[in-house]
Amino acid sequence: MSAPYRIGYGEDAHRLEAGRPLVLGGVPVPHAPLGAVAHSDGDAALHALADALLSGLALGDIGQYFPDTAAECKDLDSAVIVARALELVRGRGYRPVNVALVVTLDRPKLGPLRAAIARRMAELLSLPETEVGVSFKTSEGLAPAHVQARATVLLARLDP
């Protein structure tokens, strides 16, 4: 019999450069001086979330499902990646219950976007916003051209 609960962890990082958009948690970051360098839309928060969903059930990582060498993944909206990971989780008989996300970015400050990011992630997972915790950190100047996200998710077995 499978465990009633599983915990997943995911992490993602992208180099940042000028002239590129920055999207985190499915929310465009206005006035970002630098944006993610990536094959997809570079949303480190949603990539970490998708990897957390997959790792909770030992389903691999997003690179297996959405390789950065695939033309069809070019500029892909990361919400599609989360939807696929969620489909795989539900196919194994589980659902997300709670998510904790930590994003490290030196600038701009993300505090004003906290509610929008939590709302969008809750929407993607069909969760109440109260079940999505979002925290922000800076690298204290150690990695100013870098964004990193870490996500932990609690999965529960679906009711029979």
mmCIF file of C-alpha atoms in Angstrom, residues 9-148:
data_model
loop_
_atom_site.group_PDB
_atom_site.id
_atom_site.type_symbol
_atom_site.label_atom_id
_atom_site.label_comp_id
_atom_site.label_asym_id
_atom_site.label_seq_id
_atom_site.Cartn_x
_atom_site.Cartn_y
_atom_site.Cartn_z
ATOM 1 C CA TYR A 9 11.335 19.019 -3.288
ATOM 2 C CA GLY A 10 12.364 20.949 -6.375
ATOM 3 C CA GLU A 11 14.944 23.563 -7.204
ATOM 4 C CA ASP A 12 15.711 25.657 -10.273
ATOM 5 C CA ALA A 13 18.046 28.497 -11.181
ATOM 6 C CA HIS A 14 18.648 30.692 -14.200
ATOM 7 C CA ARG A 15 21.287 33.181 -15.193
ATOM 8 C CA LEU A 16 19.879 36.667 -15.723
ATOM 9 C CA GLU A 17 20.709 39.186 -18.431
ATOM 10 C CA ALA A 18 19.399 42.485 -19.717
ATOM 11 C CA GLY A 19 16.716 42.635 -22.379
ATOM 12 C CA ARG A 20 14.883 39.494 -21.285
ATOM 13 C CA PRO A 21 11.548 39.214 -19.445
ATOM 14 C CA LEU A 22 11.365 37.881 -15.903
ATOM 15 C CA VAL A 23 8.433 35.686 -14.894
ATOM 16 C CA LEU A 24 8.119 34.100 -11.438
ATOM 17 C CA GLY A 25 5.276 31.898 -10.263
ATOM 18 C CA GLY A 26 3.418 32.618 -13.479
ATOM 19 C CA VAL A 27 3.509 36.370 -12.832
ATOM 20 C CA PRO A 28 5.481 38.812 -15.020
ATOM 21 C CA VAL A 29 7.860 40.883 -12.874
ATOM 22 C CA PRO A 30 7.470 44.524 -13.946
ATOM 23 C CA HIS A 31 10.536 46.742 -14.154
ATOM 24 C CA ALA A 32 12.962 43.826 -13.752
ATOM 25 C CA PRO A 33 16.350 45.049 -14.953
ATOM 26 C CA LEU A 34 17.346 41.484 -15.893
ATOM 27 C CA GLY A 35 15.420 38.458 -17.141
ATOM 28 C CA ALA A 36 15.972 34.712 -17.189
ATOM 29 C CA VAL A 37 18.114 33.081 -19.841
ATOM 30 C CA ALA A 38 16.263 29.857 -20.649
ATOM 31 C CA HIS A 39 14.868 27.674 -23.406
ATOM 32 C CA SER A 40 11.324 27.987 -22.000
ATOM 33 C CA ASP A 41 9.956 31.156 -20.378
ATOM 34 C CA GLY A 42 12.527 30.653 -17.590
ATOM 35 C CA ASP A 43 10.058 30.747 -14.687
ATOM 36 C CA ALA A 44 12.333 29.330 -11.974
ATOM 37 C CA ALA A 45 9.479 29.248 -9.428
ATOM 38 C CA LEU A 46 7.188 27.101 -11.579
ATOM 39 C CA HIS A 47 10.109 24.899 -12.646
ATOM 40 C CA ALA A 48 10.954 24.256 -8.985
ATOM 41 C CA LEU A 49 7.266 23.559 -8.270
ATOM 42 C CA ALA A 50 6.993 21.066 -11.148
ATOM 43 C CA ASP A 51 10.155 19.285 -10.012
ATOM 44 C CA ALA A 52 8.793 19.141 -6.449
ATOM 45 C CA LEU A 53 5.573 17.544 -7.696
ATOM 46 C CA LEU A 54 7.516 14.984 -9.703
ATOM 47 C CA SER A 55 10.101 14.198 -7.025
ATOM 48 C CA GLY A 56 7.416 13.505 -4.426
ATOM 49 C CA LEU A 57 6.453 10.396 -6.373
ATOM 50 C CA ALA A 58 9.887 9.553 -7.819
ATOM 51 C CA LEU A 59 8.744 10.574 -11.317
ATOM 52 C CA GLY A 60 12.013 12.188 -12.377
ATOM 53 C CA ASP A 61 12.394 15.839 -13.290
ATOM 54 C CA ILE A 62 11.063 18.300 -15.843
ATOM 55 C CA GLY A 63 14.061 17.818 -18.117
ATOM 56 C CA GLN A 64 12.795 14.309 -18.874
ATOM 57 C CA TYR A 65 9.408 15.602 -19.993
ATOM 58 C CA PHE A 66 10.408 18.983 -21.420
ATOM 59 C CA PRO A 67 14.009 18.788 -22.659
ATOM 60 C CA ASP A 68 15.755 22.073 -23.386
ATOM 61 C CA THR A 69 16.788 20.624 -26.743
ATOM 62 C CA ALA A 70 13.193 20.205 -27.945
ATOM 63 C CA ALA A 71 11.994 22.856 -30.392
ATOM 64 C CA GLU A 72 8.424 22.566 -29.078
ATOM 65 C CA CYS A 73 9.654 23.672 -25.640
ATOM 66 C CA LYS A 74 11.126 26.945 -26.928
ATOM 67 C CA ASP A 75 9.535 29.848 -25.012
ATOM 68 C CA LEU A 76 7.071 27.389 -23.425
ATOM 69 C CA ASP A 77 4.776 28.819 -20.741
ATOM 70 C CA SER A 78 5.845 27.077 -17.533
ATOM 71 C CA ALA A 79 2.202 26.678 -16.518
ATOM 72 C CA VAL A 80 2.119 23.895 -19.137
ATOM 73 C CA ILE A 81 5.004 22.185 -17.335
ATOM 74 C CA VAL A 82 3.200 22.391 -13.984
ATOM 75 C CA ALA A 83 -0.023 21.083 -15.552
ATOM 76 C CA ARG A 84 1.809 18.027 -16.922
ATOM 77 C CA ALA A 85 3.532 17.340 -13.597
ATOM 78 C CA LEU A 86 0.183 17.648 -11.818
ATOM 79 C CA GLU A 87 -1.411 15.267 -14.315
ATOM 80 C CA LEU A 88 1.301 12.685 -13.560
ATOM 81 C CA VAL A 89 0.842 13.135 -9.803
ATOM 82 C CA ARG A 90 -2.924 12.712 -10.043
ATOM 83 C CA GLY A 91 -2.408 9.704 -12.308
ATOM 84 C CA ARG A 92 -0.495 8.071 -9.458
ATOM 85 C CA GLY A 93 -3.397 8.744 -7.073
ATOM 86 C CA TYR A 94 -2.115 11.835 -5.246
ATOM 87 C CA ARG A 95 -2.919 15.535 -5.021
ATOM 88 C CA PRO A 96 -0.993 18.526 -3.667
ATOM 89 C CA VAL A 97 -2.068 19.742 -0.230
ATOM 90 C CA ASN A 98 0.432 22.474 0.580
ATOM 91 C CA VAL A 99 3.331 24.265 -1.133
ATOM 92 C CA ALA A 100 6.216 26.312 0.226
ATOM 93 C CA LEU A 101 8.242 28.382 -2.249
ATOM 94 C CA VAL A 102 11.427 30.386 -1.666
ATOM 95 C CA VAL A 103 12.782 32.651 -4.416
ATOM 96 C CA THR A 104 16.245 34.214 -4.233
ATOM 97 C CA LEU A 105 16.661 37.358 -6.321
ATOM 98 C CA ASP A 106 18.621 40.523 -5.571
ATOM 99 C CA ARG A 107 16.457 42.940 -7.536
ATOM 100 C CA PRO A 108 13.795 44.018 -7.977
ATOM 101 C CA LYS A 109 12.242 43.420 -4.576
ATOM 102 C CA LEU A 110 9.415 40.918 -4.993
ATOM 103 C CA GLY A 111 7.331 41.650 -1.886
ATOM 104 C CA PRO A 112 4.645 43.537 -3.837
ATOM 105 C CA LEU A 113 4.112 40.424 -6.012
ATOM 106 C CA ARG A 114 3.754 37.915 -3.145
ATOM 107 C CA ALA A 115 -0.058 37.729 -3.245
ATOM 108 C CA ALA A 116 -0.196 37.514 -7.060
ATOM 109 C CA ILE A 117 2.379 34.704 -7.150
ATOM 110 C CA ALA A 118 0.610 32.763 -4.375
ATOM 111 C CA ARG A 119 -2.734 33.267 -6.140
ATOM 112 C CA ARG A 120 -1.425 32.046 -9.503
ATOM 113 C CA MET A 121 0.302 28.995 -8.010
ATOM 114 C CA ALA A 122 -2.834 28.147 -6.004
ATOM 115 C CA GLU A 123 -4.884 28.439 -9.189
ATOM 116 C CA LEU A 124 -2.550 26.101 -11.096
ATOM 117 C CA LEU A 125 -2.767 23.503 -8.307
ATOM 118 C CA SER A 126 -6.476 23.966 -7.462
ATOM 119 C CA LEU A 127 -5.542 24.895 -3.894
ATOM 120 C CA PRO A 128 -6.735 27.650 -1.584
ATOM 121 C CA GLU A 129 -4.246 30.538 -1.490
ATOM 122 C CA THR A 130 -3.749 29.850 2.219
ATOM 123 C CA GLU A 131 -1.982 26.609 1.244
ATOM 124 C CA VAL A 132 0.724 28.332 -0.817
ATOM 125 C CA GLY A 133 3.524 29.954 1.162
ATOM 126 C CA VAL A 134 5.800 32.319 -0.758
ATOM 127 C CA SER A 135 9.069 33.710 0.643
ATOM 128 C CA PHE A 136 11.725 35.922 -0.892
ATOM 129 C CA LYS A 137 15.427 36.227 -0.168
ATOM 130 C CA THR A 138 18.370 38.074 -1.689
ATOM 131 C CA SER A 139 21.781 36.595 -2.367
ATOM 132 C CA GLU A 140 23.308 39.472 -0.355
ATOM 133 C CA GLY A 141 25.175 40.443 -3.518
ATOM 134 C CA LEU A 142 26.703 36.989 -4.065
ATOM 135 C CA ALA A 143 24.758 36.301 -7.265
ATOM 136 C CA PRO A 144 23.207 39.505 -8.635
ATOM 137 C CA ALA A 145 22.753 38.044 -12.146
ATOM 138 C CA HIS A 146 20.995 34.922 -10.937
ATOM 139 C CA VAL A 147 17.523 33.798 -9.839
ATOM 140 C CA GLN A 148 16.921 30.650 -7.836
#
